[in-house]
XYZ file of C-alpha atoms in Angstrom:
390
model
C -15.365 -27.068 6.510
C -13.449 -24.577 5.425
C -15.104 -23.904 2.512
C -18.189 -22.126 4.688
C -16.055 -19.464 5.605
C -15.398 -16.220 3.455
C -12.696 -16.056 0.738
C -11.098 -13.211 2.619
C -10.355 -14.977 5.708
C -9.106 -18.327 3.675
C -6.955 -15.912 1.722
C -4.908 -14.317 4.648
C -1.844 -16.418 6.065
C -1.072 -18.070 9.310
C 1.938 -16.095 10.808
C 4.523 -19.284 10.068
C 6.322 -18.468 13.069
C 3.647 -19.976 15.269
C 4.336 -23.023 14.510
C 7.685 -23.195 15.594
C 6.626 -20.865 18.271
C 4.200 -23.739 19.807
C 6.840 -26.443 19.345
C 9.265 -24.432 21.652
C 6.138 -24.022 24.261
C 6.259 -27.739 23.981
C 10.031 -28.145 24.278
C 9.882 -26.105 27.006
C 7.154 -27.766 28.969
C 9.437 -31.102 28.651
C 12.222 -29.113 30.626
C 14.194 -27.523 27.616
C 15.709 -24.298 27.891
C 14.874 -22.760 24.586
C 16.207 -19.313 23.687
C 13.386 -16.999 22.220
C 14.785 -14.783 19.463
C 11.521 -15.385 17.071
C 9.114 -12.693 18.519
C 9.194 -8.937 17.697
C 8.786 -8.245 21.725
C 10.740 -6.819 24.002
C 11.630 -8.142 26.950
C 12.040 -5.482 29.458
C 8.406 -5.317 31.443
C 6.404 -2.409 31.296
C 7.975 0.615 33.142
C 7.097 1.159 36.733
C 5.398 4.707 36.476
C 3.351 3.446 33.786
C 2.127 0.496 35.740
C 1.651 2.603 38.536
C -0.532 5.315 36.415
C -2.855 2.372 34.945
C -3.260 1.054 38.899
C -4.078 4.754 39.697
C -6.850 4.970 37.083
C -8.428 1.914 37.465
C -8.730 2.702 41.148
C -10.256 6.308 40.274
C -12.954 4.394 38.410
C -11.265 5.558 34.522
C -13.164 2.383 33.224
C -15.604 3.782 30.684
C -15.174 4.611 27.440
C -13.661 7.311 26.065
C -14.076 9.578 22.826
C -13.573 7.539 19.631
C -10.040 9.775 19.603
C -8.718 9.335 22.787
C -8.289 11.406 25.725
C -7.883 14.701 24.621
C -4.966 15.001 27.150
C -2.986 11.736 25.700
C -3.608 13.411 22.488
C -1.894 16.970 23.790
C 1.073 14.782 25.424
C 1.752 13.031 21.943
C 1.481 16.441 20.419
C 4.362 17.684 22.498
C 6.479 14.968 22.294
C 6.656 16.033 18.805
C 7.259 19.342 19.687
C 10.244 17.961 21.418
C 11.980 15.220 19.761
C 11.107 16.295 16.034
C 10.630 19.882 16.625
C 7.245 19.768 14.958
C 3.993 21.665 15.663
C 1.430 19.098 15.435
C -2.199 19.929 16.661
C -3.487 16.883 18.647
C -6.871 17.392 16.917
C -5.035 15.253 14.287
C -3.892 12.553 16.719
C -5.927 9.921 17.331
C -5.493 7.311 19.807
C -5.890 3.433 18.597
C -5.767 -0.147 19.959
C -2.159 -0.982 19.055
C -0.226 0.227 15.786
C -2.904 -2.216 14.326
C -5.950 -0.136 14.959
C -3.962 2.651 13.160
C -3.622 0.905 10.081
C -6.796 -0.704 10.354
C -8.634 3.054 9.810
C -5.673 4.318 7.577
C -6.567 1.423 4.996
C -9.759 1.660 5.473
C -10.206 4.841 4.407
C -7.890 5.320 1.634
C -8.177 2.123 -0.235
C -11.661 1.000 -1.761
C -12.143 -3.140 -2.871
C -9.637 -3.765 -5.593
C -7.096 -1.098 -5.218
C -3.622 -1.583 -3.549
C -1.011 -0.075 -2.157
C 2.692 -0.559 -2.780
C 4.971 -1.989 0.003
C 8.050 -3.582 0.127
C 9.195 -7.494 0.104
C 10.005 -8.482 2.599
C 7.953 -6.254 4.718
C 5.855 -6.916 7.968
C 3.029 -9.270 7.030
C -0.110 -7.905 8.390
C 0.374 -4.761 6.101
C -1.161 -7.086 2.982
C -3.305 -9.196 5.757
C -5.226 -6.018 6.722
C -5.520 -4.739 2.830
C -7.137 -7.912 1.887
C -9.316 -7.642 4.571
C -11.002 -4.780 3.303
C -10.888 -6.046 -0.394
C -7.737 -4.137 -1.394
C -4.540 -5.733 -2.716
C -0.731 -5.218 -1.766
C 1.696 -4.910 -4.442
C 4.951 -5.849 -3.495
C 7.700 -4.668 -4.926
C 10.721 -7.269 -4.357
C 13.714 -4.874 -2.801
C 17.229 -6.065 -1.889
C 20.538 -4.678 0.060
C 20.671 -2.552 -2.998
C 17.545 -0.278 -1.252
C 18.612 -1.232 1.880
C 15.094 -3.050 1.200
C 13.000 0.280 1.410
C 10.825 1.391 -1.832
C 12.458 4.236 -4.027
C 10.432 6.679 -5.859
C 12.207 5.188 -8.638
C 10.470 1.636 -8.097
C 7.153 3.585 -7.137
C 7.344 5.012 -10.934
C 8.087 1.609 -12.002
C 5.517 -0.476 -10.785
C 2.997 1.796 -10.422
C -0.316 1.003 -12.284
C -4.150 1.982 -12.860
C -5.332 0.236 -9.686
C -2.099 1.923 -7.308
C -3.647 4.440 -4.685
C -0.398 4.726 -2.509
C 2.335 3.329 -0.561
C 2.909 2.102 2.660
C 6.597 2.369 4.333
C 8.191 1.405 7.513
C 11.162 3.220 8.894
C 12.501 1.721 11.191
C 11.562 -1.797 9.289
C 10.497 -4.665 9.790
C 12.253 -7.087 9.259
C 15.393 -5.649 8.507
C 15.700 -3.085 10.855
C 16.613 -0.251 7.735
C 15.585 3.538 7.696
C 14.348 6.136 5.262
C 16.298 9.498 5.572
C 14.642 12.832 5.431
C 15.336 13.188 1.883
C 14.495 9.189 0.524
C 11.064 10.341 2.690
C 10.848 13.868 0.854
C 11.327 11.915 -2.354
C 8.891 8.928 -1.939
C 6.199 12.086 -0.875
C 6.915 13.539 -4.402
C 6.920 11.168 -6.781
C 3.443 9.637 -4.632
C 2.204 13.400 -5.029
C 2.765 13.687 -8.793
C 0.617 10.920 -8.996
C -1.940 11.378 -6.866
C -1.021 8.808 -4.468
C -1.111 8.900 -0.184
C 2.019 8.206 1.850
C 1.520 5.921 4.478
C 4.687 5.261 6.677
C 4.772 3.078 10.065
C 6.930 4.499 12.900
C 6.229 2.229 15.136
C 10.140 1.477 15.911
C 10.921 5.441 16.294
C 12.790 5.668 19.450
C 14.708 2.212 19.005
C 17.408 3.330 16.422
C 21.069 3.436 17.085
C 24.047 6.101 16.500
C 21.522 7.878 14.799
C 17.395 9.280 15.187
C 14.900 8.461 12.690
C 12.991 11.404 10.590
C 9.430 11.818 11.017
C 7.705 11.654 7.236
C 6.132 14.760 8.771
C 9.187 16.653 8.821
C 8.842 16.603 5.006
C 5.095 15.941 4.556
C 2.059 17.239 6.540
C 0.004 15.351 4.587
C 1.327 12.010 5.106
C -0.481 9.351 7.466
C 1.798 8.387 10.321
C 1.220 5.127 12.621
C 2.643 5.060 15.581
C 2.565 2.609 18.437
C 2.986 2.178 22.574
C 4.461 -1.214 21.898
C 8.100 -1.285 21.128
C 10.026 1.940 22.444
C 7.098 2.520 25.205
C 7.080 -0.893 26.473
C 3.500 -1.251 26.201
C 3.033 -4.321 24.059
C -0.251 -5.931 25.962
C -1.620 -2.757 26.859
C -2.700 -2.569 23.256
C -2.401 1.222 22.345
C -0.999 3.135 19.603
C -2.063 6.084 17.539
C -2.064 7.754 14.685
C -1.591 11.337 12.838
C -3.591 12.518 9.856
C -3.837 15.592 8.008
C -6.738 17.587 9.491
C -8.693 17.245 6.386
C -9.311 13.047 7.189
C -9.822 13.313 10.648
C -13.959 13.234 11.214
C -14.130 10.570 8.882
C -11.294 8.632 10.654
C -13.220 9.327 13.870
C -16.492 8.139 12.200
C -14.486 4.928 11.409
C -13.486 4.350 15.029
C -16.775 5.054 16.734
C -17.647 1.987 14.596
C -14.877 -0.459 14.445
C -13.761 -0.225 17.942
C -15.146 2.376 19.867
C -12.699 3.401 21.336
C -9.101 2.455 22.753
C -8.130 0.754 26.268
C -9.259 3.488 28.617
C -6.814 2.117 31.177
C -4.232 2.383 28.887
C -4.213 5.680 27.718
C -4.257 7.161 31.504
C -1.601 5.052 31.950
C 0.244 5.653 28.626
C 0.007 9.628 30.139
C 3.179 8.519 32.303
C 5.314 7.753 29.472
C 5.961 11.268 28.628
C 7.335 12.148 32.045
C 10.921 12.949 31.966
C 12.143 9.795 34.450
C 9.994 7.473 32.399
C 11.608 8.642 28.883
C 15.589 8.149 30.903
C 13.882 4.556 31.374
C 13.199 4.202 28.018
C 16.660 5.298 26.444
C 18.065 3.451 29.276
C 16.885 0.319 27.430
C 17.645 1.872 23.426
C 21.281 1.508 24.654
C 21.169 -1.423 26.122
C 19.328 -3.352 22.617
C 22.260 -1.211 20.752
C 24.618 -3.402 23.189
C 23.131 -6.739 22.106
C 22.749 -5.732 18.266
C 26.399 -4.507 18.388
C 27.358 -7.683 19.413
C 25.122 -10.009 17.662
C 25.538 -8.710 14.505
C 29.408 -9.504 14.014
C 29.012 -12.777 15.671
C 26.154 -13.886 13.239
C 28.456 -12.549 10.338
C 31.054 -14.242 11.672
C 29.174 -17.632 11.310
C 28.988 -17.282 7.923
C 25.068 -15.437 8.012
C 25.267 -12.976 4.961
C 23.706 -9.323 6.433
C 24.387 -7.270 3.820
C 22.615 -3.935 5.215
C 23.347 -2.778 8.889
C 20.382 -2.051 10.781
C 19.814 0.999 12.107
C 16.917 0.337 14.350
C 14.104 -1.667 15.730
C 15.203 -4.942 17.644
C 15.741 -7.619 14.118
C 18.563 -8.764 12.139
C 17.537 -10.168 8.439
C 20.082 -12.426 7.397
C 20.598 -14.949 4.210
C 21.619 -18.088 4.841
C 22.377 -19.232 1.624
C 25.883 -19.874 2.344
C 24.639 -22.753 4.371
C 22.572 -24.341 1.662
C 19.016 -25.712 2.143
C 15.135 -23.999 2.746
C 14.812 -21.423 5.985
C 11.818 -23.023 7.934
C 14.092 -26.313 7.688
C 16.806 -24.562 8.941
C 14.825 -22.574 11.652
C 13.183 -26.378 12.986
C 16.896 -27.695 12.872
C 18.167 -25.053 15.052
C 14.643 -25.280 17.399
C 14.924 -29.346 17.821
C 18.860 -29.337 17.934
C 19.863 -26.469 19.444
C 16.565 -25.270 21.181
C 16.644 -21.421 19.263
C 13.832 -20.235 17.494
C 13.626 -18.044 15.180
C 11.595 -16.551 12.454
C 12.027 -18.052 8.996
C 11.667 -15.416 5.955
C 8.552 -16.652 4.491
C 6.398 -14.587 7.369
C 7.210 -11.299 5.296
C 6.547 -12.338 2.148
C 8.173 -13.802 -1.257
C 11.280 -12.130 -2.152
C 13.863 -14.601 -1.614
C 12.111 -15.516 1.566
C 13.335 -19.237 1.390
C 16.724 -18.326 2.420
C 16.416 -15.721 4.524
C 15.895 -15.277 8.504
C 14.849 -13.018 11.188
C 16.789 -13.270 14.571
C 15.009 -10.768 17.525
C 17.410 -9.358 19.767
C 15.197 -8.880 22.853
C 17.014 -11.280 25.175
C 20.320 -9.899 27.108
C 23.395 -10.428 26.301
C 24.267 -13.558 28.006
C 21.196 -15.488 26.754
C 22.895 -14.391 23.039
C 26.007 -15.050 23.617
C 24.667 -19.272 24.644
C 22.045 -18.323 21.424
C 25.621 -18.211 19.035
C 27.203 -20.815 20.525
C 24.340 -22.801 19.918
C 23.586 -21.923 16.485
C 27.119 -22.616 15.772
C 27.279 -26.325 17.136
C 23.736 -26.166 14.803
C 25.544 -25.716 11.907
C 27.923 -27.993 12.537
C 25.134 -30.722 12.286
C 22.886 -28.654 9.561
C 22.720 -30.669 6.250
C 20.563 -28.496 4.093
Protein backbone atom coordinates (compact mmCIF):
# COMPACT_ATOMS: atom_id res chain seq x y z
CA UNK A 1 0.00 0.00 0.00
CA UNK A 2 2.59 2.02 0.52
CA UNK A 3 3.57 2.43 -2.73
CA UNK A 4 0.28 4.92 -3.39
CA UNK A 5 1.68 7.39 -1.29
CA UNK A 6 4.27 10.14 -2.43
CA UNK A 7 8.06 9.52 -2.46
CA UNK A 8 8.46 12.40 -0.06
CA UNK A 9 6.51 11.06 2.70
CA UNK A 10 8.09 7.30 2.20
CA UNK A 11 11.43 9.07 2.27
CA UNK A 12 11.18 10.83 5.76
CA UNK A 13 11.92 8.60 8.96
CA UNK A 14 9.90 7.40 11.85
CA UNK A 15 11.38 9.17 14.99
CA UNK A 16 13.05 5.60 16.35
CA UNK A 17 12.41 6.64 19.73
CA UNK A 18 8.73 5.86 19.44
CA UNK A 19 9.11 2.67 19.45
CA UNK A 20 10.68 2.23 22.58
CA UNK A 21 8.57 5.07 23.69
CA UNK A 22 5.24 2.82 23.14
CA UNK A 23 6.85 -0.25 24.72
CA UNK A 24 7.38 1.77 28.02
CA UNK A 25 3.48 2.99 27.67
CA UNK A 26 3.01 -0.71 27.64
CA UNK A 27 5.36 -1.55 30.51
CA UNK A 28 3.80 0.90 32.30
CA UNK A 29 0.21 -0.06 31.81
CA UNK A 30 1.34 -3.68 33.26
CA UNK A 31 2.34 -1.78 36.58
CA UNK A 32 6.11 -0.95 35.79
CA UNK A 33 7.63 2.05 36.99
CA UNK A 34 9.63 3.14 34.02
CA UNK A 35 11.87 6.20 34.24
CA UNK A 36 11.38 8.60 31.17
CA UNK A 37 14.69 10.16 30.14
CA UNK A 38 13.93 9.61 26.16
CA UNK A 39 11.80 12.79 25.44
CA UNK A 40 13.18 16.33 24.83
CA UNK A 41 10.28 17.69 27.39
CA UNK A 42 10.37 19.19 30.36
CA UNK A 43 8.71 18.25 33.11
CA UNK A 44 7.81 21.19 35.12
CA UNK A 45 3.94 22.14 33.97
CA UNK A 46 3.24 25.22 32.40
CA UNK A 47 3.68 28.27 34.75
CA UNK A 48 0.72 29.48 36.67
CA UNK A 49 0.43 33.14 35.22
CA UNK A 50 0.58 31.74 31.90
CA UNK A 51 -2.21 29.32 32.49
CA UNK A 52 -4.03 31.89 34.10
CA UNK A 53 -3.55 34.49 31.00
CA UNK A 54 -4.77 31.68 28.38
CA UNK A 55 -8.03 31.07 30.93
CA UNK A 56 -8.40 34.92 30.85
CA UNK A 57 -8.50 35.08 27.04
CA UNK A 58 -10.49 32.35 26.26
CA UNK A 59 -13.06 33.74 28.65
CA UNK A 60 -12.80 37.33 26.88
CA UNK A 61 -13.80 35.51 23.70
CA UNK A 62 -9.71 35.82 22.10
CA UNK A 63 -10.79 32.76 19.91
CA UNK A 64 -10.48 34.04 16.36
CA UNK A 65 -7.78 34.29 14.34
CA UNK A 66 -5.23 36.52 14.37
CA UNK A 67 -2.84 38.28 11.72
CA UNK A 68 -0.72 35.71 9.85
CA UNK A 69 2.23 37.44 12.27
CA UNK A 70 0.88 37.34 15.47
CA UNK A 71 -0.41 39.77 17.81
CA UNK A 72 1.30 42.77 17.24
CA UNK A 73 1.66 43.09 21.09
CA UNK A 74 3.38 39.41 21.52
CA UNK A 75 5.49 40.62 18.76
CA UNK A 76 6.51 44.09 20.82
CA UNK A 77 7.02 41.82 24.11
CA UNK A 78 9.53 39.47 22.15
CA UNK A 79 11.08 42.60 20.80
CA UNK A 80 11.92 43.77 24.28
CA UNK A 81 12.99 40.80 25.68
CA UNK A 82 15.72 41.27 23.30
CA UNK A 83 16.21 44.57 24.28
CA UNK A 84 16.83 43.11 27.64
CA UNK A 85 18.62 39.94 27.74
CA UNK A 86 20.78 40.52 24.46
CA UNK A 87 20.77 44.18 24.47
CA UNK A 88 19.53 44.25 20.90
CA UNK A 89 17.15 46.64 19.08
CA UNK A 90 15.00 44.42 17.17
CA UNK A 91 11.79 45.90 15.47
CA UNK A 92 8.91 43.40 16.04
CA UNK A 93 7.83 44.06 12.42
CA UNK A 94 10.48 41.32 11.89
CA UNK A 95 9.07 38.91 14.48
CA UNK A 96 6.69 36.69 13.54
CA UNK A 97 4.77 34.47 15.66
CA UNK A 98 4.53 30.53 14.60
CA UNK A 99 2.96 27.23 15.73
CA UNK A 100 5.93 25.80 17.65
CA UNK A 101 9.77 26.22 16.66
CA UNK A 102 8.40 23.94 13.79
CA UNK A 103 6.26 26.47 12.05
CA UNK A 104 9.45 28.66 12.11
CA UNK A 105 11.44 26.42 10.20
CA UNK A 106 8.71 25.30 8.20
CA UNK A 107 8.56 29.13 6.44
CA UNK A 108 12.42 29.64 6.90
CA UNK A 109 12.97 26.51 4.50
CA UNK A 110 10.46 27.23 2.59
CA UNK A 111 11.53 30.24 1.45
CA UNK A 112 15.14 29.97 1.10
CA UNK A 113 15.58 26.58 -0.36
CA UNK A 114 13.96 25.69 -3.87
CA UNK A 115 13.54 21.53 -4.91
CA UNK A 116 17.03 20.16 -5.07
CA UNK A 117 19.09 22.50 -3.08
CA UNK A 118 20.28 21.84 0.56
CA UNK A 119 21.46 23.20 3.36
CA UNK A 120 24.37 22.14 5.53
CA UNK A 121 23.77 20.89 9.14
CA UNK A 122 25.52 18.95 11.43
CA UNK A 123 25.54 14.97 12.30
CA UNK A 124 24.19 14.29 14.66
CA UNK A 125 21.76 17.07 14.68
CA UNK A 126 17.93 17.20 15.53
CA UNK A 127 16.12 15.12 12.92
CA UNK A 128 13.27 17.08 11.65
CA UNK A 129 15.81 19.73 10.30
CA UNK A 130 16.41 17.16 7.05
CA UNK A 131 12.58 15.81 7.56
CA UNK A 132 11.22 19.33 6.83
CA UNK A 133 13.94 20.00 3.83
CA UNK A 134 12.81 16.96 2.09
CA UNK A 135 9.50 17.93 2.46
CA UNK A 136 9.77 20.75 0.31
CA UNK A 137 12.13 18.91 -2.21
CA UNK A 138 15.41 20.21 -0.74
CA UNK A 139 18.22 18.03 0.60
CA UNK A 140 20.34 18.19 3.94
CA UNK A 141 23.93 17.75 3.74
CA UNK A 142 25.37 16.56 6.72
CA UNK A 143 28.51 17.13 7.61
CA UNK A 144 29.71 14.29 10.19
CA UNK A 145 31.22 16.49 13.35
CA UNK A 146 32.81 15.01 16.50
CA UNK A 147 34.07 16.24 20.18
CA UNK A 148 36.69 17.83 18.05
CA UNK A 149 33.77 20.73 17.05
CA UNK A 150 32.18 20.16 20.05
CA UNK A 151 29.81 18.72 17.13
CA UNK A 152 28.88 22.29 15.73
CA UNK A 153 29.81 23.15 11.88
CA UNK A 154 33.03 25.37 11.40
CA UNK A 155 33.37 27.74 8.63
CA UNK A 156 36.21 25.61 7.93
CA UNK A 157 33.90 22.45 7.17
CA UNK A 158 31.32 24.94 5.48
CA UNK A 159 34.35 25.71 2.88
CA UNK A 160 34.91 22.11 2.72
CA UNK A 161 31.85 20.60 1.82
CA UNK A 162 30.30 23.20 0.26
CA UNK A 163 29.10 22.57 -3.38
CA UNK A 164 27.02 23.93 -6.50
CA UNK A 165 23.66 22.87 -5.04
CA UNK A 166 24.63 24.48 -1.11
CA UNK A 167 22.26 27.56 -0.39
CA UNK A 168 23.10 27.76 3.43
CA UNK A 169 23.39 26.35 6.77
CA UNK A 170 21.34 25.58 9.49
CA UNK A 171 22.82 25.62 13.27
CA UNK A 172 21.56 24.98 16.67
CA UNK A 173 23.06 26.58 19.70
CA UNK A 174 22.12 25.31 22.31
CA UNK A 175 22.05 21.68 20.37
CA UNK A 176 20.38 19.09 20.04
CA UNK A 177 21.48 16.41 20.95
CA UNK A 178 24.49 17.29 22.59
CA UNK A 179 23.61 20.13 24.42
CA UNK A 180 26.96 22.30 22.78
CA UNK A 181 27.04 26.13 21.95
CA UNK A 182 28.37 28.45 19.30
CA UNK A 183 30.21 31.54 20.82
CA UNK A 184 29.82 35.00 19.48
CA UNK A 185 32.81 34.70 17.44
CA UNK A 186 32.34 30.68 15.97
CA UNK A 187 28.69 32.59 15.07
CA UNK A 188 30.52 35.78 13.54
CA UNK A 189 32.65 33.30 11.64
CA UNK A 190 30.06 30.76 10.28
CA UNK A 191 28.09 34.37 9.08
CA UNK A 192 31.30 35.14 7.04
CA UNK A 193 32.46 32.45 5.41
CA UNK A 194 28.24 31.74 4.52
CA UNK A 195 28.41 35.52 3.29
CA UNK A 196 31.44 35.13 1.00
CA UNK A 197 29.52 32.67 -0.59
CA UNK A 198 26.36 33.79 -0.89
CA UNK A 199 24.84 31.53 1.52
CA UNK A 200 21.86 32.31 4.50
CA UNK A 201 22.51 31.54 8.16
CA UNK A 202 19.90 29.78 9.72
CA UNK A 203 20.47 29.07 13.53
CA UNK A 204 17.76 27.46 16.04
CA UNK A 205 17.62 29.02 19.54
CA UNK A 206 15.13 27.24 20.69
CA UNK A 207 17.18 26.12 24.01
CA UNK A 208 18.27 29.96 24.74
CA UNK A 209 17.46 30.43 28.30
CA UNK A 210 18.41 26.73 29.40
CA UNK A 211 22.29 27.07 29.44
CA UNK A 212 24.42 26.80 32.48
CA UNK A 213 27.44 28.93 34.10
CA UNK A 214 27.20 30.73 31.08
CA UNK A 215 24.34 32.70 28.43
CA UNK A 216 24.14 31.83 24.91
CA UNK A 217 24.84 34.63 22.02
CA UNK A 218 22.14 35.56 19.81
CA UNK A 219 23.49 35.03 15.91
CA UNK A 220 21.97 38.52 15.83
CA UNK A 221 24.46 39.98 17.97
CA UNK A 222 26.82 39.37 15.02
CA UNK A 223 24.38 39.14 12.08
CA UNK A 224 21.16 41.12 11.33
CA UNK A 225 20.68 39.23 8.53
CA UNK A 226 20.57 35.87 9.91
CA UNK A 227 17.15 33.87 10.37
CA UNK A 228 16.59 33.08 14.02
CA UNK A 229 13.94 30.33 15.32
CA UNK A 230 12.90 30.54 18.42
CA UNK A 231 10.39 28.61 20.45
CA UNK A 232 7.76 28.78 23.70
CA UNK A 233 8.56 25.16 24.33
CA UNK A 234 11.62 24.50 26.34
CA UNK A 235 12.72 27.62 28.56
CA UNK A 236 8.90 29.00 28.45
CA UNK A 237 7.32 25.86 29.41
CA UNK A 238 4.93 25.93 26.71
CA UNK A 239 5.45 22.65 24.92
CA UNK A 240 1.52 21.80 24.00
CA UNK A 241 0.60 25.22 23.61
CA UNK A 242 2.35 24.98 20.29
CA UNK A 243 3.95 28.51 19.77
CA UNK A 244 7.20 29.77 18.76
CA UNK A 245 8.47 32.47 16.49
CA UNK A 246 10.77 33.65 14.42
CA UNK A 247 13.09 36.81 13.36
CA UNK A 248 13.98 37.75 9.81
CA UNK A 249 15.69 40.50 8.26
CA UNK A 250 13.05 43.07 7.23
CA UNK A 251 13.75 42.49 3.66
CA UNK A 252 11.91 38.59 3.88
CA UNK A 253 9.24 39.46 5.98
CA UNK A 254 5.94 40.01 3.47
CA UNK A 255 6.88 37.06 1.75
CA UNK A 256 7.25 35.07 5.05
CA UNK A 257 3.84 36.51 5.96
CA UNK A 258 2.46 35.51 2.50
CA UNK A 259 3.75 31.98 3.42
CA UNK A 260 1.85 31.86 6.71
CA UNK A 261 -1.47 33.24 5.59
CA UNK A 262 -1.24 30.01 3.52
CA UNK A 263 0.30 27.24 5.42
CA UNK A 264 -1.27 27.87 8.68
CA UNK A 265 -3.03 30.90 9.02
CA UNK A 266 -2.11 31.82 11.76
CA UNK A 267 -0.76 30.65 15.32
CA UNK A 268 -2.84 29.41 18.54
CA UNK A 269 -4.68 32.61 19.36
CA UNK A 270 -5.01 31.35 22.92
CA UNK A 271 -1.58 30.91 23.11
CA UNK A 272 -0.09 33.95 22.22
CA UNK A 273 -2.42 36.01 24.85
CA UNK A 274 -1.29 33.67 27.08
CA UNK A 275 2.40 33.49 26.00
CA UNK A 276 2.00 37.65 26.82
CA UNK A 277 2.51 36.50 30.61
CA UNK A 278 5.79 35.02 30.12
CA UNK A 279 7.53 38.25 29.90
CA UNK A 280 6.33 39.47 33.28
CA UNK A 281 9.05 39.78 35.72
CA UNK A 282 7.56 36.92 38.41
CA UNK A 283 7.00 34.61 35.50
CA UNK A 284 10.77 34.99 34.11
CA UNK A 285 12.07 34.30 38.35
CA UNK A 286 9.83 31.08 37.56
CA UNK A 287 11.58 30.30 34.70
CA UNK A 288 15.30 30.67 36.00
CA UNK A 289 13.96 29.13 39.04
CA UNK A 290 13.77 25.92 36.96
CA UNK A 291 17.36 26.71 34.62
CA UNK A 292 18.99 26.08 38.05
CA UNK A 293 17.31 23.46 39.08
CA UNK A 294 18.03 21.25 35.34
CA UNK A 295 21.79 22.68 36.03
CA UNK A 296 21.33 20.61 39.46
CA UNK A 297 20.35 17.37 37.72
CA UNK A 298 22.92 17.80 34.70
CA UNK A 299 25.64 18.54 37.33
CA UNK A 300 24.96 15.47 38.80
CA UNK A 301 24.13 13.21 36.03
CA UNK A 302 26.85 13.93 34.05
CA UNK A 303 29.73 12.57 36.44
CA UNK A 304 27.65 9.68 37.41
CA UNK A 305 27.09 8.58 33.69
CA UNK A 306 30.96 9.13 33.22
CA UNK A 307 31.52 7.35 36.03
CA UNK A 308 29.77 4.22 34.52
CA UNK A 309 32.03 4.05 31.98
CA UNK A 310 29.60 6.38 29.25
CA UNK A 311 32.33 8.28 27.17
CA UNK A 312 30.97 12.29 27.04
CA UNK A 313 33.66 13.80 25.61
CA UNK A 314 32.14 17.51 25.29
CA UNK A 315 30.37 19.13 28.39
CA UNK A 316 27.15 20.53 27.64
CA UNK A 317 26.46 23.79 28.11
CA UNK A 318 22.76 23.88 27.69
CA UNK A 319 19.44 22.50 26.73
CA UNK A 320 18.23 19.45 28.93
CA UNK A 321 20.48 16.20 26.86
CA UNK A 322 23.58 14.40 27.46
CA UNK A 323 25.11 12.58 24.14
CA UNK A 324 27.15 9.87 25.24
CA UNK A 325 29.18 6.84 23.39
CA UNK A 326 28.83 3.73 24.63
CA UNK A 327 31.33 2.01 22.90
CA UNK A 328 33.16 1.04 25.89
CA UNK A 329 30.31 -1.30 26.51
CA UNK A 330 30.40 -3.02 23.17
CA UNK A 331 27.31 -3.82 21.04
CA UNK A 332 24.53 -1.55 18.70
CA UNK A 333 22.60 1.53 20.72
CA UNK A 334 18.85 0.66 20.04
CA UNK A 335 19.94 -2.90 21.53
CA UNK A 336 21.34 -1.34 24.29
CA UNK A 337 18.50 1.29 24.78
CA UNK A 338 15.66 -2.01 24.66
CA UNK A 339 18.07 -3.80 27.22
CA UNK A 340 18.00 -1.03 29.60
CA UNK A 341 13.88 -0.43 28.80
CA UNK A 342 12.96 -4.38 29.38
CA UNK A 343 15.64 -4.86 32.23
CA UNK A 344 15.89 -1.94 33.95
CA UNK A 345 12.63 -0.07 32.84
CA UNK A 346 14.78 3.39 31.45
CA UNK A 347 14.27 4.63 28.19
CA UNK A 348 16.16 6.44 26.35
CA UNK A 349 16.91 7.74 22.96
CA UNK A 350 19.28 5.66 20.83
CA UNK A 351 21.65 7.81 18.36
CA UNK A 352 20.22 6.78 15.16
CA UNK A 353 17.16 9.53 15.65
CA UNK A 354 19.82 12.32 14.67
CA UNK A 355 21.30 10.89 11.99
CA UNK A 356 24.48 8.71 10.75
CA UNK A 357 27.60 9.80 12.26
CA UNK A 358 28.54 7.13 14.51
CA UNK A 359 24.95 6.96 15.56
CA UNK A 360 25.17 3.14 16.37
CA UNK A 361 27.01 3.75 19.47
CA UNK A 362 25.89 6.67 20.69
CA UNK A 363 22.88 7.80 23.14
CA UNK A 364 20.77 10.57 24.27
CA UNK A 365 19.76 10.61 28.04
CA UNK A 366 17.00 13.75 28.84
CA UNK A 367 17.42 15.18 32.09
CA UNK A 368 13.86 16.42 32.72
CA UNK A 369 13.05 14.20 35.70
CA UNK A 370 14.32 15.43 39.36
CA UNK A 371 16.91 14.38 40.96
CA UNK A 372 15.72 11.47 42.86
CA UNK A 373 14.04 9.78 39.85
CA UNK A 374 17.99 10.05 38.38
CA UNK A 375 19.64 9.09 40.99
CA UNK A 376 17.14 5.30 40.87
CA UNK A 377 17.71 6.06 36.72
CA UNK A 378 21.87 5.33 37.53
CA UNK A 379 21.43 2.81 39.76
CA UNK A 380 19.44 1.14 37.36
CA UNK A 381 21.44 1.56 34.37
CA UNK A 382 24.26 0.31 36.36
CA UNK A 383 22.68 -3.13 37.52
CA UNK A 384 21.84 -2.88 33.37
CA UNK A 385 25.18 -3.13 32.57
CA UNK A 386 25.95 -5.57 34.74
CA UNK A 387 23.61 -7.92 32.66
CA UNK A 388 24.33 -6.03 29.10
CA UNK A 389 26.08 -8.51 26.67
CA UNK A 390 26.49 -6.44 23.57
Amino acid sequence: MTSFYSARSRAIEPFHVMALLARANELQALGRDVIHLEIGEPDFTTAAPIVAAGQAALAAGHTSYTAARGLPQLREAIAGFYAQRYQLSIDPERVLITPGGSGALLLTSSLLVDPGKHWLLADPGYPCNRHFLRLIEGAAQLVAVGPEVRYQLTPELIARHWDEHSVGALVASPANPTGTLLKRDELAGLSTELKARGGHLVVDEIYHGLTYGTDAASVLEVDDEAFVLNSFSKYFGMTGWRLGWMVAPQAAVPELEKLAQNLYISAPTMAQHAALACFEPATLEIFEARRAEFARRRDFLLPALRELGFRIAVEPEGAFYLYADISAFGGDAFAFCQHMLETQFVAITPGLDFGRHQAGHHVRFAYTQDLPRLEMAVERIARGLQSWQG
